[in-house]
Coordinates of C-alpha atoms in Angstrom, one line a residue:
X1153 CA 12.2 -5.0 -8.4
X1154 CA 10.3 -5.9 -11.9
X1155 CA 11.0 -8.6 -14.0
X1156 CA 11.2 -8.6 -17.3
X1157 CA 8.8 -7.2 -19.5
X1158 CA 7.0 -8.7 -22.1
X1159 CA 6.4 -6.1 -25.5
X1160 CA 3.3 -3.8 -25.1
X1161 CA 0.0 -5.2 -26.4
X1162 CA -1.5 -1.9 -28.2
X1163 CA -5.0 -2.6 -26.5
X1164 CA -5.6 0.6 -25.3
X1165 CA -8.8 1.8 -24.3
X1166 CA -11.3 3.3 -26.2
X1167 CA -10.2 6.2 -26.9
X1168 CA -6.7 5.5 -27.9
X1169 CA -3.5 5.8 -26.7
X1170 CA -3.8 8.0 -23.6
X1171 CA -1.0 10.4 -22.0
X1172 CA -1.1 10.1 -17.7
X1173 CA 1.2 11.1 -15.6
X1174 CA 1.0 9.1 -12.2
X1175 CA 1.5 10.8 -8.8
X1176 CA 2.4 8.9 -6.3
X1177 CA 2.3 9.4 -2.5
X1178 CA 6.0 9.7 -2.4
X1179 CA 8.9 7.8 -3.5
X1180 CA 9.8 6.4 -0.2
X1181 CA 9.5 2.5 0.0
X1182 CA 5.6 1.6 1.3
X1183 CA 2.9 -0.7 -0.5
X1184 CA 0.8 2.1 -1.8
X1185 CA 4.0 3.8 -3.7
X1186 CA 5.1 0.5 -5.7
X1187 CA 1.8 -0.3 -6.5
X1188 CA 1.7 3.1 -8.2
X1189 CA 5.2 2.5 -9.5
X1190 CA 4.6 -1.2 -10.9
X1191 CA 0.9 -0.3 -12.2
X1192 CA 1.9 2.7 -14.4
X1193 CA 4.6 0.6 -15.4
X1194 CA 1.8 -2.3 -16.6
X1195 CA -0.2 0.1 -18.0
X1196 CA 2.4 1.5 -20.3
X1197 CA 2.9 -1.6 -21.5
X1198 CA -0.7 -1.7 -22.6
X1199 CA 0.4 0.9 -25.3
X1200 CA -0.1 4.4 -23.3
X1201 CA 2.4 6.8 -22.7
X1202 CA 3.1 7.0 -18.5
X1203 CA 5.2 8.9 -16.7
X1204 CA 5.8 9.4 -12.9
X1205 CA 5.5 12.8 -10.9
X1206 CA 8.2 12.7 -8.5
X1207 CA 10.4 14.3 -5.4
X1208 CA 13.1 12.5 -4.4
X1209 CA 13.1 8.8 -2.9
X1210 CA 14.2 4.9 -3.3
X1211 CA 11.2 4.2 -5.2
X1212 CA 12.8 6.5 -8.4
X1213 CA 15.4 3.6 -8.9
X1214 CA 12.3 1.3 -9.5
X1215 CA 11.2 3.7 -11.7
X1216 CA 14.3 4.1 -13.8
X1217 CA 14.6 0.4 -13.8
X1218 CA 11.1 0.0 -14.7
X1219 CA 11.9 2.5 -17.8
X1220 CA 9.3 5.3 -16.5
X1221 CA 9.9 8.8 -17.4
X1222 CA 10.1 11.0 -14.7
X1223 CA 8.4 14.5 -14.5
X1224 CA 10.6 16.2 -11.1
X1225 CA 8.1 17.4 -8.4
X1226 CA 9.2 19.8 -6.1
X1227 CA 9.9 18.9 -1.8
X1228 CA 7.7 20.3 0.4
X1229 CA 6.8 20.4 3.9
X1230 CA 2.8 20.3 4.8
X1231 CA 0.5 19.7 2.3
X1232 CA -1.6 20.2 -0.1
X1233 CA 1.1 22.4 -1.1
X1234 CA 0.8 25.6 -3.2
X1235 CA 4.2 25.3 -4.6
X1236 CA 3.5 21.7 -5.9
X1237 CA 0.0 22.5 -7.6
X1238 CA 1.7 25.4 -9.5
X1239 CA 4.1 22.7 -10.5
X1240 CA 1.9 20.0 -11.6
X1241 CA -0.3 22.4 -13.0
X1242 CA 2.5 24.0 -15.1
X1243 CA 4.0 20.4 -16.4
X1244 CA 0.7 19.1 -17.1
X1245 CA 0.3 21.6 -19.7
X1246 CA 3.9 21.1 -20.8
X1247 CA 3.7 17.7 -21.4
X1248 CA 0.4 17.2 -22.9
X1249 CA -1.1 15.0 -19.8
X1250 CA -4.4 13.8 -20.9
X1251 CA -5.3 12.6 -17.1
X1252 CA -3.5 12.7 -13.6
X1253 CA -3.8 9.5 -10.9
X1254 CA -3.0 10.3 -7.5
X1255 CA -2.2 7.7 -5.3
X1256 CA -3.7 8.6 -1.9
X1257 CA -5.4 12.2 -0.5
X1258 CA -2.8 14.7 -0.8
X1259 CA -1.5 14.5 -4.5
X1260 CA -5.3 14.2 -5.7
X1261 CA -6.4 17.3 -3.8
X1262 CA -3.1 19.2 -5.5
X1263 CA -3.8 17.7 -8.6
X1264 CA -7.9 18.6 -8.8
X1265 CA -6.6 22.0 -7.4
X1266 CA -3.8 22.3 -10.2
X1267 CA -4.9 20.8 -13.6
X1268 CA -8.2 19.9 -12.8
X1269 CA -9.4 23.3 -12.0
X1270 CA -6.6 25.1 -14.3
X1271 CA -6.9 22.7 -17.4
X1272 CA -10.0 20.7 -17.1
X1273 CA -8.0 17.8 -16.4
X1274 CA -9.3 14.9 -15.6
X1275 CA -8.2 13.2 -12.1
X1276 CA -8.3 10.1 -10.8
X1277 CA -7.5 9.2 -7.2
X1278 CA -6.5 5.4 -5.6
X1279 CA -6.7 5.4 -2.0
X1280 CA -5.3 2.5 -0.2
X1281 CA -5.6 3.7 3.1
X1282 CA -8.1 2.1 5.1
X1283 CA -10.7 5.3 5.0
X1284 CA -11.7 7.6 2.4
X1285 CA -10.8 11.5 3.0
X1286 CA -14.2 13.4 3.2
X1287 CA -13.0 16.3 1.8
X1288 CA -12.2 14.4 -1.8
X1289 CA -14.6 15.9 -4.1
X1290 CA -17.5 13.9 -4.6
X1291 CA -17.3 13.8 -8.5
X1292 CA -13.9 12.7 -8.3
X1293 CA -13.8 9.2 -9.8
X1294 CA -11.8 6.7 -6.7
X1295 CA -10.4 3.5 -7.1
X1296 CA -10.1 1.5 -3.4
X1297 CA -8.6 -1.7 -2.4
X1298 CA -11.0 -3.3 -0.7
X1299 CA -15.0 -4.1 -0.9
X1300 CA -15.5 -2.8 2.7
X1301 CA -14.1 0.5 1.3
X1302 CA -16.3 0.3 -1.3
X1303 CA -19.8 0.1 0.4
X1304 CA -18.1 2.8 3.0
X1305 CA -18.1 5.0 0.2
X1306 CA -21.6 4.2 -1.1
X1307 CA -22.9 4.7 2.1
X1308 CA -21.6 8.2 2.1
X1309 CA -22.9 8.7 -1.5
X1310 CA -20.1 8.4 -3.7
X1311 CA -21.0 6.3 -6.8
X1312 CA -17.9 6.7 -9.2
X1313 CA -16.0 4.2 -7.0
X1314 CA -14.2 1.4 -8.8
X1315 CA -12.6 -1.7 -6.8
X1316 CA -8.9 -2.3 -7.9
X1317 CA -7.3 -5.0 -5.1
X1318 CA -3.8 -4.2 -4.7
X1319 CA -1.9 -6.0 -7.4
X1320 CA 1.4 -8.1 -7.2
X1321 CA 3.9 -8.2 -10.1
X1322 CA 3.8 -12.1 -10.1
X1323 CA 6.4 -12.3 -12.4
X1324 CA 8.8 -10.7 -10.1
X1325 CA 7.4 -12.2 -7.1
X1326 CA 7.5 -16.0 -7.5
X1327 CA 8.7 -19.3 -5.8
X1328 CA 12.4 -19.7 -6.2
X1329 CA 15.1 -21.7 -4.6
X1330 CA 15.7 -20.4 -1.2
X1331 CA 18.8 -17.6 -1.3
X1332 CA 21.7 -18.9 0.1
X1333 CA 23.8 -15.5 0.2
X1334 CA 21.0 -13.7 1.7
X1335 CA 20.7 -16.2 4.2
X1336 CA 25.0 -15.9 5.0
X1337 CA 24.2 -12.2 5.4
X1338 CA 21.3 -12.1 8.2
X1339 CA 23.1 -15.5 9.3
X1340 CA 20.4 -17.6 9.2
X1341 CA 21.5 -21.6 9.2
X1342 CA 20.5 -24.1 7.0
X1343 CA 17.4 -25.7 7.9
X1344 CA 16.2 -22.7 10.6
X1345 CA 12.4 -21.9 11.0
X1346 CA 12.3 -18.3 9.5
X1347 CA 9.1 -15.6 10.0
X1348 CA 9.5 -12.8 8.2
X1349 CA 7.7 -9.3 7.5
X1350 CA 8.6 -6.7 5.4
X1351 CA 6.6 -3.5 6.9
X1352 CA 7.1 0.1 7.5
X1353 CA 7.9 0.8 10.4
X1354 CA 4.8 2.9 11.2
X1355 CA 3.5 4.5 15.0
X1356 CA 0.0 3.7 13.9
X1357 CA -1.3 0.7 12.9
X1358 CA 1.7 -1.5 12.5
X1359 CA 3.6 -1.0 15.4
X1360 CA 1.7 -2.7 18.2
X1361 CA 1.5 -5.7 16.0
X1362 CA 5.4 -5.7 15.4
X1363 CA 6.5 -5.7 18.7
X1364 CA 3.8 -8.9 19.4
X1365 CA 5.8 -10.4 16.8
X1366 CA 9.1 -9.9 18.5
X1367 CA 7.4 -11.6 21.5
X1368 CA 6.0 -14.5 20.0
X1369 CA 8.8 -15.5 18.4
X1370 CA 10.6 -15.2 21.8
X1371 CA 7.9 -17.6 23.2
X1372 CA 8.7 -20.1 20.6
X1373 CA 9.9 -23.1 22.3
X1374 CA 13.4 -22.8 21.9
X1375 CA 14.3 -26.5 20.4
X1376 CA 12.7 -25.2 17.4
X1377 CA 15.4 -22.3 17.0
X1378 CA 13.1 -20.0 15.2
X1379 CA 14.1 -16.4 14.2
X1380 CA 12.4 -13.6 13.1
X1381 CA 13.6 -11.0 9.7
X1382 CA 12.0 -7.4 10.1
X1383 CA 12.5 -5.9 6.8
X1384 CA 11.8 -2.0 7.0
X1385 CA 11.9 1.5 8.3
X1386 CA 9.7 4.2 10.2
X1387 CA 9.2 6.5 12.9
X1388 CA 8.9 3.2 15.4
X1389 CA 12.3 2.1 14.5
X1390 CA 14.0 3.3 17.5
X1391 CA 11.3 1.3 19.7
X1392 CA 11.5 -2.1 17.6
X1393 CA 15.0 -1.8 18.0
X1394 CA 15.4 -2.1 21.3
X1395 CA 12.4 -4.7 22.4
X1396 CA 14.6 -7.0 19.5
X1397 CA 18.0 -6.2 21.6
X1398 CA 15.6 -7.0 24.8
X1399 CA 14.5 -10.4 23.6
X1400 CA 18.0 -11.6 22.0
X1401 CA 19.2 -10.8 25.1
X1402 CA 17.1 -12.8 27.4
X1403 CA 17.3 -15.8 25.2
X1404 CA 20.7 -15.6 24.7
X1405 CA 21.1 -15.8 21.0
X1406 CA 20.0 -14.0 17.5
X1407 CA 16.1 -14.7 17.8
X1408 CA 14.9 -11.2 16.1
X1409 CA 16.9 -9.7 13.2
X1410 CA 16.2 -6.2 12.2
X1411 CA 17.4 -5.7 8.9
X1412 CA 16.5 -1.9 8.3
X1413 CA 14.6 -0.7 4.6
X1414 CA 15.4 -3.1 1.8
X1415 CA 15.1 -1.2 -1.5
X1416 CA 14.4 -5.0 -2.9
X1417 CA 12.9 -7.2 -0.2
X1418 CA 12.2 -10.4 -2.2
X1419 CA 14.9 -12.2 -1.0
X1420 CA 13.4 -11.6 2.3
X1421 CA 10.3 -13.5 1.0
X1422 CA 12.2 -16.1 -0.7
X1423 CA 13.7 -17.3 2.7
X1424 CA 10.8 -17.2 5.0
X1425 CA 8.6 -20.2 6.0
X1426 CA 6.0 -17.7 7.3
X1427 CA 4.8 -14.5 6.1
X1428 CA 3.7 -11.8 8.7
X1429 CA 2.0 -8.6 7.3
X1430 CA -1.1 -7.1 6.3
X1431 CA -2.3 -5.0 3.0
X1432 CA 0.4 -5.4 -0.2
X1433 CA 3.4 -6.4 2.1
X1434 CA 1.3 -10.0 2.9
X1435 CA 0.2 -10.3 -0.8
X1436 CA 3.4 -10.5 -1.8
X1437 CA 4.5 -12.8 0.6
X1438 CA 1.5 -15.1 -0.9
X1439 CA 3.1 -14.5 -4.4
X1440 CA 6.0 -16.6 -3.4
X1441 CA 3.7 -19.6 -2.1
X1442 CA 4.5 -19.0 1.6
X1443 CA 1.9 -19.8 4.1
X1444 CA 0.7 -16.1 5.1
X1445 CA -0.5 -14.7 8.6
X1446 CA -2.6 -11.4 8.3
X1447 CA -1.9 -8.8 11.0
X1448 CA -4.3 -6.2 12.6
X1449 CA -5.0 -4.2 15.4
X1450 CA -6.2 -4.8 18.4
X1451 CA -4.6 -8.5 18.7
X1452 CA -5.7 -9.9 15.9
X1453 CA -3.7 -12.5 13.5
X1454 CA -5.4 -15.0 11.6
X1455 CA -3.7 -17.7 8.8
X1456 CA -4.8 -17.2 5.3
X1457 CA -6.7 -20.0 4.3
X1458 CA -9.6 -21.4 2.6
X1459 CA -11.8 -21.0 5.2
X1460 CA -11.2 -17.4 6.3
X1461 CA -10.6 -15.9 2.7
X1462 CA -13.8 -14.6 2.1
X1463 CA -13.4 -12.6 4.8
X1464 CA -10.4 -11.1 3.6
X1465 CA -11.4 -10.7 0.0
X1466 CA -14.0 -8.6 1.6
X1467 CA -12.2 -6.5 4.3
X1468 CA -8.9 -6.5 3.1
X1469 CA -5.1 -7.6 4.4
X1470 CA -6.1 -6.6 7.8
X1471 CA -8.6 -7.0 10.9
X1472 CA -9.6 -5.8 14.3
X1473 CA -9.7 -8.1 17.2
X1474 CA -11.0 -7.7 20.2
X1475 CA -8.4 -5.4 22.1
X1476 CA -6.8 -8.3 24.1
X1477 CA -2.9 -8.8 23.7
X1478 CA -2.2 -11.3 20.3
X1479 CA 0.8 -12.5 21.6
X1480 CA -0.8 -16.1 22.7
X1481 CA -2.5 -16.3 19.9
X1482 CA 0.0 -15.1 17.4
X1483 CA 2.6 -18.1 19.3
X1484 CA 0.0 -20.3 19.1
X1485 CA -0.4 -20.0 15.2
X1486 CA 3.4 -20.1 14.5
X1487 CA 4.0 -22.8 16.3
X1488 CA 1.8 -25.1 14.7
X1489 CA 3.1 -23.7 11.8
X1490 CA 6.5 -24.3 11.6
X1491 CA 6.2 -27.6 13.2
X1492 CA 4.0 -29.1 10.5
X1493 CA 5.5 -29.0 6.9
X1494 CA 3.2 -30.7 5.1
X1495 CA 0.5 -27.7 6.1
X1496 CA 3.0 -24.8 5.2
X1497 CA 3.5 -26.7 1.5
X1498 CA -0.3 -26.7 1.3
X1499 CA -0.9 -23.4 2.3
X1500 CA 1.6 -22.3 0.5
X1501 CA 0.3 -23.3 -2.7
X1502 CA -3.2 -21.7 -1.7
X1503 CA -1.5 -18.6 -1.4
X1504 CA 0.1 -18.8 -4.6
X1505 CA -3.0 -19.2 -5.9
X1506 CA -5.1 -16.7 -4.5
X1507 CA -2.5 -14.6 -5.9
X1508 CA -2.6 -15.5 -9.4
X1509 CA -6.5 -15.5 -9.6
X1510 CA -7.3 -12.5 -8.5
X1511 CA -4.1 -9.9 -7.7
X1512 CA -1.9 -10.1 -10.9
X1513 CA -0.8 -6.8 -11.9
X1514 CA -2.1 -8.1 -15.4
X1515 CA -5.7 -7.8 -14.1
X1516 CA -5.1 -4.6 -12.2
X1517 CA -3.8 -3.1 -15.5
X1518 CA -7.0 -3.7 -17.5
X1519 CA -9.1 -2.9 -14.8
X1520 CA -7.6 0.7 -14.5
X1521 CA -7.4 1.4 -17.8
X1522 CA -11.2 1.0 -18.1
X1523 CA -11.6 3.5 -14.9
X1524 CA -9.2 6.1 -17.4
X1525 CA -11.5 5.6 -19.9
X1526 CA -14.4 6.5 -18.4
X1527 CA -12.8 9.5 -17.0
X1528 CA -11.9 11.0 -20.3
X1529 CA -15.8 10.5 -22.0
X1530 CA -16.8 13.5 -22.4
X1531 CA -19.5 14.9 -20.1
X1532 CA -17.4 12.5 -17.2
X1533 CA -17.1 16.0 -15.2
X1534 CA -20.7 16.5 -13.4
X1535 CA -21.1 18.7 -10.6
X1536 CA -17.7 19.9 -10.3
X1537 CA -19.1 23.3 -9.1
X1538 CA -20.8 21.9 -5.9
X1539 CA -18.3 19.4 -5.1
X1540 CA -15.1 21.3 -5.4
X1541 CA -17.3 24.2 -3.2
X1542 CA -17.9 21.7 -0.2
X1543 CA -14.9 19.9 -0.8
X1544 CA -13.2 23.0 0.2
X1545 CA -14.9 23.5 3.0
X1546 CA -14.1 20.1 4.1
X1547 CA -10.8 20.5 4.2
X1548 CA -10.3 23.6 6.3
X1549 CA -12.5 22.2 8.6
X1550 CA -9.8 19.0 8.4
X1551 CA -6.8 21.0 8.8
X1552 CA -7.6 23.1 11.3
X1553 CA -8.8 20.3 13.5
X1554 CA -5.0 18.4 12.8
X1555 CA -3.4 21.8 14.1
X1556 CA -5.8 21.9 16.8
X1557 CA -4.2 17.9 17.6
X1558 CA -0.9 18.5 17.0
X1559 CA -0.7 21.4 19.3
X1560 CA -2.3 18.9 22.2
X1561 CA 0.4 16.2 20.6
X1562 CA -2.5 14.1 19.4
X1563 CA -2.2 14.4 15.7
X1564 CA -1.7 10.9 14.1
X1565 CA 1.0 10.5 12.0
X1566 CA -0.9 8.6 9.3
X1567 CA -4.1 10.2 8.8
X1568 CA -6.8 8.2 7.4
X1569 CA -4.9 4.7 7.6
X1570 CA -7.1 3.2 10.5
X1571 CA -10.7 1.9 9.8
X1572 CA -13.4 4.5 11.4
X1573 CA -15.7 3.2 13.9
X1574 CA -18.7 3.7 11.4
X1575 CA -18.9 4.6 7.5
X1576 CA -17.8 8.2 6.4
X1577 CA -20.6 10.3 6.8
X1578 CA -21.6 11.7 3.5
X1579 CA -20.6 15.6 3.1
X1580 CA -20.1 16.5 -0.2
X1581 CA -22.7 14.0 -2.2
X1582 CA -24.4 16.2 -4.7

């Protein structure tokens, strides 16, 4: 999924070449995972030495292709899990990791329970969800996606937070001629209106908003001839499915094409008119200049552009409406979308743009590799004590509240990826 890459540039941070082993959610395909992938991948070719901690998953053919080393992690079940902190405790020492980056809660909390705690090793955490775990220990230093994230967690009392926007290889993603035997494959005819989004396939947060896709197309006037790609996988598969089968039916032809996980989805992008997404998933969509539509919850679907950017900049690939169906309003959008070309081609640029200014995987690189350096200063550890103490605490308290769910069948499937009503209350600030 990377392009090619240019020789490494030797400026490394200040205190040399640094050793970090990158864990990852998991290696299954999701925005938070590549960015993991692509960034240690960027950042090794800033002249450190990178390598992945890994179960099984697509992603590890990125990673080979990407030239990453890969340090195997073990498969569990529930976690945090005993088995893997003895692991990455164990390899960390073996391999002479000067720091560990966990993408999201669960590898952190096994790496500050393994190395940190073992070693003294150094951890830093990215969370790309849309709220920040309370049990993460206060002195760990985070890196978030978006600015709303950001004051959340100064509200709460963190203050080693640094803001990394989720980046886009823009090399790899970039305008090209539209892909004519991708195109044959999902038979999709020369000239048709195309909306595509490349999603997993999720219960929360993305699945409402799929299946008001599926409908708005549908309501399309049918002259135009529009279809819709879904390109991914999930637990709501099953459901999205079967509302596609539904709609094709009743309009008697191929309006909604589900295409099922695509290891590389930028041909996906390449033939779309309009993008549909929210988070990384949109952002790359942008990279290829296509005219972008965010989705949220709760109905709501706006168009990237000038106007409404701040707000995104600011909140992230994502909003809530105002609980009222989006199907009207997401018709509404694409149809004065796709019947105006001159306004795709100029948002399309814009997008393109946005892109390039402020999410190039360039940037992101430097940026982190400041946020490693400052973890490694010595005397960066303050507090640990305390924090780790009511960190702990947290998270029984968590876990025994998401057995208490699951046992009523109320446990959500992706914890912590929904904005809370109200910032994070603070419960581990020292």
């Amino acid at each position: 999924m990377g392009g090619a890459r240019a020789a490494p540039e030797l400026t490394a941070c200040g205190r040399g070449l640094v050793k970090v082993l990158v864990y990852p959610h998991s290696m299954a395909v999701g925005g938070s995972q590549l960015n993991a992938v692509e960034l240690a991948a960027a950042v090794r070719d800033r002249g450190h030495d990178v390598s992945i901690f890994a179960g099984p998953g697509p992603l590890r053919t990125v990673a080979d292709e990407l030239g990453l080393p890969l340090v195997h992690a073990p498969v569990v079940g529930r976690r945090p899990s005993p088995r893997t902190i003895r692991a990455l405790t164990r390899d960390v020492r073996a391999g002479g990791f000067d720091l560990v980056h966990g993408y999201e809660w669960p590898p952190a909390m096994e790496a500050v329970y393994g190395p940190h705690l073992r070693w003294s090793t150094p951890v830093v955490a990215t969370i790309m969800s849309m709220a920040i775990a309370p049990f993460l220990p206060f002195h760990l230093p985070l890196v978030v996606g978006t600015e709303l994230i950001q004051d959340d967690c100064a509200a709460a009392g963190r203050v080693d937070v640094q803001l990394i926007e989720p980046p886009v290889d823009t090399t790899a993603n970039a305008p090209v001629e539209r892909p004519d035997a991708f195109a044959a494959k999902w038979r999709i005819a020369a000239g048709q209106p195309v909306v595509v989004v490349v999603s997993r396939l999720a219960e929360e947060l993305k699945k409402t908003g799929l299946l008001e896709a599926v409908q708005a197309v549908a309501a399309l006037p049918p002259a135009l001839g529009a279809r819709l790609l879904i390109v991914g996988d999930g637990p709501a598969r099953d459901e999205v499915d079967q509302r596609a089968r539904g709609v094709n039916a009743a309009c008697g032809r191929e309006v909604v094409t589900c295409t099922g996980e695509l290891l590389d989805p930028r041909p996906a992008y390449a033939v779309a008119d309009v993008v549909l997404g929210m988070g990384s998933s949109i952002l790359r969509g942008m990279a290829f200049a296509k005219p972008a539509v965010v989705q949220g919850e709760g109905g709501f679907w706006a168009v990237v552009e000038p106007g409404n950017l701040p707000m995104f900049l600011h909140q992230g690939w994502y909003g809530v409406g105002d609980g009222r169906p989006g199907v009207a309003t997401l018709t509404s959008i694409l149809a004065d979308l796709l019947s105006d070309d001159a306004r795709r081609g100029d948002l399309g640029v814009f997008s393109r743009h946005v892109v390039l200014d402020r999410f190039s995987l360039a940037r992101a690189a430097r940026l982190l590799e400041t946020v490693y350096d400052a973890a490694l200063r010595p005397g960066a550890i303050q507090g640990r004590s305390r924090s780790m103490s009511i960190a702990s605490a947290s998270l029984v308290a968590y876990k025994l509240r998401r057995r208490y769910d699951r046992s009523r069948g109320q446990a959500a499937e992706d914890d912590f990826n929904a904005r809370p009503t109200q910032p994070v209350a603070s419960v581990g600030a020292a």
